[in-house]
mmCIF file of C-alpha atoms in Angstrom:
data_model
loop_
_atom_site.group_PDB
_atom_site.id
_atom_site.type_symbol
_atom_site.label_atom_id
_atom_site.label_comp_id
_atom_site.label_asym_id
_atom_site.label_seq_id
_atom_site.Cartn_x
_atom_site.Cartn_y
_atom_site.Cartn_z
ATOM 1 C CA UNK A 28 -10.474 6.297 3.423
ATOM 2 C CA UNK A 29 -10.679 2.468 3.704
ATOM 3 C CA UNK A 30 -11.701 1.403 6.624
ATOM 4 C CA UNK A 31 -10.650 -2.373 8.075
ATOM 5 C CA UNK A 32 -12.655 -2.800 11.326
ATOM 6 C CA UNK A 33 -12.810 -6.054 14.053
ATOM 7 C CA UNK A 34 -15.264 -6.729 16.699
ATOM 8 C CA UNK A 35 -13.140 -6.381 19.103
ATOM 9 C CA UNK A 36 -9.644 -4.963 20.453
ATOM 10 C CA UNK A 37 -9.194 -7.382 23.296
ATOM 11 C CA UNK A 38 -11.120 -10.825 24.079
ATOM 12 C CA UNK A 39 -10.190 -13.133 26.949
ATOM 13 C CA UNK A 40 -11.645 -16.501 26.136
ATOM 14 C CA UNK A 41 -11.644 -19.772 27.863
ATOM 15 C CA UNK A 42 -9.746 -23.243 26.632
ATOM 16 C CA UNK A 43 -12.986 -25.316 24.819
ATOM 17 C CA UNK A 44 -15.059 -22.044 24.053
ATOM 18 C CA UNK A 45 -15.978 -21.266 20.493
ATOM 19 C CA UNK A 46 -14.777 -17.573 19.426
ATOM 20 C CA UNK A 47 -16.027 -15.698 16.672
ATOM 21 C CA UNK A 48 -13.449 -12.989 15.826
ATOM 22 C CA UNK A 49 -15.423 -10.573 13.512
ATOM 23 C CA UNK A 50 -14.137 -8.072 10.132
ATOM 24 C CA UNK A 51 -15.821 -5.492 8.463
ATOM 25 C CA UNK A 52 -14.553 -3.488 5.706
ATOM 26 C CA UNK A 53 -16.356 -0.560 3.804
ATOM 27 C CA UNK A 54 -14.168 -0.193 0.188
ATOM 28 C CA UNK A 55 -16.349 -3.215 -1.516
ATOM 29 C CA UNK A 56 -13.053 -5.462 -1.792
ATOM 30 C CA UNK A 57 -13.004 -8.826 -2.995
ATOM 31 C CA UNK A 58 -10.005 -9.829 -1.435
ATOM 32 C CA UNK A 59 -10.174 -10.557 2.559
ATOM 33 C CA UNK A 60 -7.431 -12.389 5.040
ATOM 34 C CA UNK A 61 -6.864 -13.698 8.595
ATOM 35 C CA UNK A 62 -3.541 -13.504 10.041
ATOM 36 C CA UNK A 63 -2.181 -14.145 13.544
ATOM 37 C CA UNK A 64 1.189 -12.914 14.209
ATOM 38 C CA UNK A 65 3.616 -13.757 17.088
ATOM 39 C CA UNK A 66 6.655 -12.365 18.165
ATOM 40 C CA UNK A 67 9.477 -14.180 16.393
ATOM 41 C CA UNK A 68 7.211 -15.917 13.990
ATOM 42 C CA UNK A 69 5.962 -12.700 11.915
ATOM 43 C CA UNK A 70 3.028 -12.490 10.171
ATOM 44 C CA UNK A 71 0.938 -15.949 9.335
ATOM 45 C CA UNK A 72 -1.653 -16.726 6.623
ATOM 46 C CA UNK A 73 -4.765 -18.267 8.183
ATOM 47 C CA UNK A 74 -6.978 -18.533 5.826
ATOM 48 C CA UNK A 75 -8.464 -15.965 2.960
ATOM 49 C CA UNK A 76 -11.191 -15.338 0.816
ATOM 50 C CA UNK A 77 -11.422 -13.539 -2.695
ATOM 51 C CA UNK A 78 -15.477 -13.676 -3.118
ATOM 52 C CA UNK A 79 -18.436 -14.343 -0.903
ATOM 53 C CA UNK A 80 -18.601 -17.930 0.017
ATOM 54 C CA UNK A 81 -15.911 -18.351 -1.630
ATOM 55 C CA UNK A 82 -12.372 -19.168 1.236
ATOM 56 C CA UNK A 83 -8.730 -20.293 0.344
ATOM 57 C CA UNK A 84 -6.363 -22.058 3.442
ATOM 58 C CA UNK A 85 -3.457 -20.454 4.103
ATOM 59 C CA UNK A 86 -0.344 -21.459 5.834
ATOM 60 C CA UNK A 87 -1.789 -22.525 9.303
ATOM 61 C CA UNK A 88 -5.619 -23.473 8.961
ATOM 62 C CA UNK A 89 -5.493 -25.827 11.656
ATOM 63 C CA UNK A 90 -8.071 -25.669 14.424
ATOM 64 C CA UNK A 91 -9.839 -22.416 12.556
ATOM 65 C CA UNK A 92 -12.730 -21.976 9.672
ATOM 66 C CA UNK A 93 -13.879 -18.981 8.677
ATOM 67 C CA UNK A 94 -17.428 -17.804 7.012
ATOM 68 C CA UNK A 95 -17.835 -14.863 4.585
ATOM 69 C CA UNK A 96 -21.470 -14.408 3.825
ATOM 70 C CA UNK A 97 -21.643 -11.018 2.553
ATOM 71 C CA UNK A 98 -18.842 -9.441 0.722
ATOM 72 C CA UNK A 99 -17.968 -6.955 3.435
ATOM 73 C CA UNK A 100 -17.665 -9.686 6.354
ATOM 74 C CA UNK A 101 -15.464 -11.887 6.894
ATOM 75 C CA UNK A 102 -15.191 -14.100 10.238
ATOM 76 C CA UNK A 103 -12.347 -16.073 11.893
ATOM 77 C CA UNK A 104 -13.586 -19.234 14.233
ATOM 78 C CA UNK A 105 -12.040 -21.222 16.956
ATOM 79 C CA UNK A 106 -13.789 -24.118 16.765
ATOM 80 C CA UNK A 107 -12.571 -24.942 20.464
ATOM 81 C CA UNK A 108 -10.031 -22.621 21.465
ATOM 82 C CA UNK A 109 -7.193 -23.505 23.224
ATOM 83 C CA UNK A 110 -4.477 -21.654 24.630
ATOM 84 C CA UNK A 111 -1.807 -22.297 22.014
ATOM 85 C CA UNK A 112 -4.511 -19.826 19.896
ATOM 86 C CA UNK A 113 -3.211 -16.936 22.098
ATOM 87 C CA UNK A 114 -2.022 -14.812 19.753
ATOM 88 C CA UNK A 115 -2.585 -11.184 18.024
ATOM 89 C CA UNK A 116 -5.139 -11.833 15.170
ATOM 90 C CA UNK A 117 -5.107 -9.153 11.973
ATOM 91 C CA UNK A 118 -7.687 -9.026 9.498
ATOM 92 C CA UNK A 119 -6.926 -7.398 6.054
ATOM 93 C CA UNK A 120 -8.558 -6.644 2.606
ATOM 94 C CA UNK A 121 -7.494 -5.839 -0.670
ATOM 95 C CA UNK A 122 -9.481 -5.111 -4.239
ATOM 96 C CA UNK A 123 -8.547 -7.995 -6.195
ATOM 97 C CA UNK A 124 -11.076 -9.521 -8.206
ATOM 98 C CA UNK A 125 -11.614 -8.645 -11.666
ATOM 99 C CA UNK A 126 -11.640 -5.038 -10.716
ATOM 100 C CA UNK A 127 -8.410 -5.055 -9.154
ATOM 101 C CA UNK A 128 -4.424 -5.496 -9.782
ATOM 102 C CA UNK A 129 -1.510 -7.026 -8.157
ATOM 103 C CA UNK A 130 -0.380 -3.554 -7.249
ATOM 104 C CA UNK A 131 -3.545 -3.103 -5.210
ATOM 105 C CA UNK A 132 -3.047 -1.720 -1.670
ATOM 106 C CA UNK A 133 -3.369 -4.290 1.486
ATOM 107 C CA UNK A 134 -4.999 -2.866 4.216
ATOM 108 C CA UNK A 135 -5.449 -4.139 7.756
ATOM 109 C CA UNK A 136 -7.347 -3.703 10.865
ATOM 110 C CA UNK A 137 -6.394 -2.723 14.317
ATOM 111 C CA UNK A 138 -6.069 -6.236 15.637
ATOM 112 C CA UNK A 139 -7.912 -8.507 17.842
ATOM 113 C CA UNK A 140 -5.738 -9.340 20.929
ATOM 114 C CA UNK A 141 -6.948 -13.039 21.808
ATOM 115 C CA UNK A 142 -6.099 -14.536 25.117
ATOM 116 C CA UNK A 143 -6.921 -17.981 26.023
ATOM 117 C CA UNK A 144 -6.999 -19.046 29.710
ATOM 118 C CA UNK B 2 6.184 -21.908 -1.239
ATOM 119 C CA UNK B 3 7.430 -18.479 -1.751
ATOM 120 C CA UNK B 4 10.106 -17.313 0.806
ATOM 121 C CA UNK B 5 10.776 -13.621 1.546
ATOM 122 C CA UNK B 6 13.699 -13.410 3.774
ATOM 123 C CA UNK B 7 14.788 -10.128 6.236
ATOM 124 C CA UNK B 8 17.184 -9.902 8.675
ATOM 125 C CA UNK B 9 15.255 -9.614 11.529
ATOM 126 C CA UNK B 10 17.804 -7.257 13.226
ATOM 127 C CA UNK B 11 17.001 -5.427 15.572
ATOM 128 C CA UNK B 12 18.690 -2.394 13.461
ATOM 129 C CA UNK B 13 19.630 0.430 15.542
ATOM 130 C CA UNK B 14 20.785 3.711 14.105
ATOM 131 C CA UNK B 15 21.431 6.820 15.300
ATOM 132 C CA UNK B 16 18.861 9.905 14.925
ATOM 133 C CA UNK B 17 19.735 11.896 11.254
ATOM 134 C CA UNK B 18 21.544 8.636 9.545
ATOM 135 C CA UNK B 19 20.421 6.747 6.797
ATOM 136 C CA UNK B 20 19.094 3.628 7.566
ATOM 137 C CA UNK B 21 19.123 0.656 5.241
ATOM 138 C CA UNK B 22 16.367 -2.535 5.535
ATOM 139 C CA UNK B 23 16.405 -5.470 3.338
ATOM 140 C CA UNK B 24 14.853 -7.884 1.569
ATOM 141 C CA UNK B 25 14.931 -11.310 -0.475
ATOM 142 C CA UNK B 26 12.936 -13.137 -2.431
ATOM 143 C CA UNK B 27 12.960 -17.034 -3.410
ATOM 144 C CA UNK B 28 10.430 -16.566 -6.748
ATOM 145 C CA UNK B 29 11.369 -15.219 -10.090
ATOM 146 C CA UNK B 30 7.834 -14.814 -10.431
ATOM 147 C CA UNK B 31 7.193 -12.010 -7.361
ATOM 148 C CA UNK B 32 7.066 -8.961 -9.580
ATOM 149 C CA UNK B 33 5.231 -6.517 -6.938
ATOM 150 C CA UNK B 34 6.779 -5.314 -3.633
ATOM 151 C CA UNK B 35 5.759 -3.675 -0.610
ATOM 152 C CA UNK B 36 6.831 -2.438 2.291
ATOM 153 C CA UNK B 37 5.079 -1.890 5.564
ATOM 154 C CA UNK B 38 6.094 -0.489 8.420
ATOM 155 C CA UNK B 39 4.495 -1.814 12.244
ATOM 156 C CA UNK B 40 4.563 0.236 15.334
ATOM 157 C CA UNK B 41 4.314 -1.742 18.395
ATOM 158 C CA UNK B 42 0.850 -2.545 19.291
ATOM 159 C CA UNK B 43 -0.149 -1.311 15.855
ATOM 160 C CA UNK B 44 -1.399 -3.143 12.670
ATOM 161 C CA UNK B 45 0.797 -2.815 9.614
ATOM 162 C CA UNK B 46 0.550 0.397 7.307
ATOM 163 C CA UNK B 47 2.092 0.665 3.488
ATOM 164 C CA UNK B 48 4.458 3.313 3.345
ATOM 165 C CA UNK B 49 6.206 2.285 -0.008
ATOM 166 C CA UNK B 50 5.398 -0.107 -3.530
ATOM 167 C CA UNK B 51 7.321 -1.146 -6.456
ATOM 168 C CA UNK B 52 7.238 -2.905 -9.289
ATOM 169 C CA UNK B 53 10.063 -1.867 -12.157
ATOM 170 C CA UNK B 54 13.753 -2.341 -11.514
ATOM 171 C CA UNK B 55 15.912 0.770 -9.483
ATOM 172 C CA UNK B 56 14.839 3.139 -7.354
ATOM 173 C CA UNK B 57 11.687 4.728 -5.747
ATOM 174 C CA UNK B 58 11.755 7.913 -3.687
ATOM 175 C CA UNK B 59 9.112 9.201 -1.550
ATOM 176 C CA UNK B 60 10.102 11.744 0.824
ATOM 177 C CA UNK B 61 12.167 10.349 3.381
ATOM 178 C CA UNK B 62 11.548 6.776 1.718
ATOM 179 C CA UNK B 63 13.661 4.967 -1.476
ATOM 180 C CA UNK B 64 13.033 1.733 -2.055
ATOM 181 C CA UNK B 65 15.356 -0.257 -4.649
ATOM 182 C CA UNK B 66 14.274 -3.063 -6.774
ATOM 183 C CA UNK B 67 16.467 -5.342 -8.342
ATOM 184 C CA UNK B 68 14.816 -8.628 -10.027
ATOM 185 C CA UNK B 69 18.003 -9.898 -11.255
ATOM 186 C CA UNK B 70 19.369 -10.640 -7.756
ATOM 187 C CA UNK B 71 15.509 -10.652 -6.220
ATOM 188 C CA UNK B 72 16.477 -7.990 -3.331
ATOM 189 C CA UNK B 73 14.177 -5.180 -2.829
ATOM 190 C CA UNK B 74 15.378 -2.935 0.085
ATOM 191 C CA UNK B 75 14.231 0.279 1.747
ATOM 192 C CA UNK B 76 16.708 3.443 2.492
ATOM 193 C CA UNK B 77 15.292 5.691 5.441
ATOM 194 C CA UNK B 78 16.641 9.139 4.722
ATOM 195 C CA UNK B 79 17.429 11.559 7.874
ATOM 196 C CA UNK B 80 16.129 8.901 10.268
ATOM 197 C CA UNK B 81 13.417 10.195 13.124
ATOM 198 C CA UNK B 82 12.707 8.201 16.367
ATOM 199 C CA UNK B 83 9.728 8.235 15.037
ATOM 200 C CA UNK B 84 10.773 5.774 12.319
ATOM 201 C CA UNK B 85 11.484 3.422 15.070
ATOM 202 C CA UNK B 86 9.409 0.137 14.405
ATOM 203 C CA UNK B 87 8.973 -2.925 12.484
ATOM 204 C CA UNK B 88 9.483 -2.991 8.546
ATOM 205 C CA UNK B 89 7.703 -6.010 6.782
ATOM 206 C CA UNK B 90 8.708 -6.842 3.121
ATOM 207 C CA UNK B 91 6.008 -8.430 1.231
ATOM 208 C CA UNK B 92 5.482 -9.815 -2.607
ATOM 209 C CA UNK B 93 3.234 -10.912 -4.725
ATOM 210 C CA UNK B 94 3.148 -12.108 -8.619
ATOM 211 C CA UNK B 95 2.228 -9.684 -10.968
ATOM 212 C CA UNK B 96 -1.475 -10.151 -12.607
ATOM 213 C CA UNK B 97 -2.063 -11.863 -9.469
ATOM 214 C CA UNK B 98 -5.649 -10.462 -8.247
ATOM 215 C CA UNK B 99 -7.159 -12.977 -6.245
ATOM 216 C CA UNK B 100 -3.554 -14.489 -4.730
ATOM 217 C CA UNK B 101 -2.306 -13.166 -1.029
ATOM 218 C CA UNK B 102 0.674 -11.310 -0.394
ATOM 219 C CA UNK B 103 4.012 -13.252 1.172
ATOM 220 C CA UNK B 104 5.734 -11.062 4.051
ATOM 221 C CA UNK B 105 9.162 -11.571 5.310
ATOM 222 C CA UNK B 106 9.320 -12.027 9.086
ATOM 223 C CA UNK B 107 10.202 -8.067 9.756
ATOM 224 C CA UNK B 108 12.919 -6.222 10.717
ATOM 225 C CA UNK B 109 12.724 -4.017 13.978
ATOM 226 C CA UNK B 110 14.415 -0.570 13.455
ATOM 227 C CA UNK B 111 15.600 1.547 16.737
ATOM 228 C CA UNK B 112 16.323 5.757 15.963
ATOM 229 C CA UNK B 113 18.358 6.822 18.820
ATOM 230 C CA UNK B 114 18.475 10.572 19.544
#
């Protein structure tokens, strides 16, 4: 079974702090995302990554960067968070790569409930 | 920008009908479709793909492709409360391996007994 797993379930973070939301997966994909989604608003495209060191922005980059060292991390960072960065944040992987087809399977992660205060 | 539209409902049906979730797409291009379904408080799973024109049946679960009019839709057979939750729509172009998948909004789905 793939497995899609993040640091944490629930963080309660502080306006100005730097968070480091954290994504492991263990199926050796290439492909690797950040959303956030918010009620109304759906899911959102952060940013994503389809090899190691390698990151692509997606729809709303603003005030995060990521990091993907190894191929089976993949980190989301608030610079300085601030409370509009409340939000429900979903990591995902896929196969991709040379290896892989459009038809490949998505698969996400249980979610990282954020609150800033 | 590729746009993937659903009505966001919320769809309510009641318990044994058939419900019916749908989905639009703005690129000629998209040429592979999921659909995921969302319990509250839960991440997205895949229940369904497709990629060729007409139907798909799995169990409960046909989903209906149809690139001339770029709709892909989802027929719940039978409907369970259980099937109560969010459906996302998402696409992607085919031969696309390093690109990201485009979801619609959702569409939230109530199963009344």
């Amino acid at each position: 079974d793939v497995k899609v797993t993040q640091s944490s379930r629930y963080l309660v973070k502080r306006t100005g702090e730097k968070v480091f939301l954290e994504c492991v997966q263990d199926m050796d994909h290439e492909n690797m995302f950040w959303y956030r989604q918010d009620p109304g608003l759906g899911l959102r495209l952060i940013y994503f990554s389809y090899d190691v060191k390698m990151k692509e922005k997606g729809d709303i980059p603003e005030g995060y960067s990521v990091s993907r060292e190894k191929k089976e991390r993949f980190s989301l960072i608030l610079e300085s968070a601030s409370t509009n960065q409340t939000s429900m944040y979903l990591c995902a992987s896929r196969l991709g790569g040379t290896s892989g087809y459009s038809t490949d399977t998505q698969y996400f992660g249980p979610g990282t409930r954020l609150t800033v205060l | 920008q590729k746009e993937v539209e659903q009505n966001s409902g919320p769809l309510s049906v009641p318990e044994g009908a058939i419900a019916s979730l749908n989905c639009t797409y703005s690129d000629r291009v998209s040429q592979s479709f999921f659909w995921y379904r969302q319990y509250s408080g839960k991440s997205p799973e895949l229940i369904m793909s497709i990629y060729s024109n007409g139907d798909k049946e799995d169990g409960r679960f046909t989903a209906q492709l149809n690139k001339a009019s770029q709709y892909v839709s989802l027929l719940i057979r039978d409907s369970q409360p259980s099937d109560s939750a969010t459906y996302l729509c998402a696409v992607i172009n085919r031969g696309s391996t390093l690109g990201r998948l485009y979801f619609g909004r959702g569409t939230q789905l109530t199963v009344w007994p």
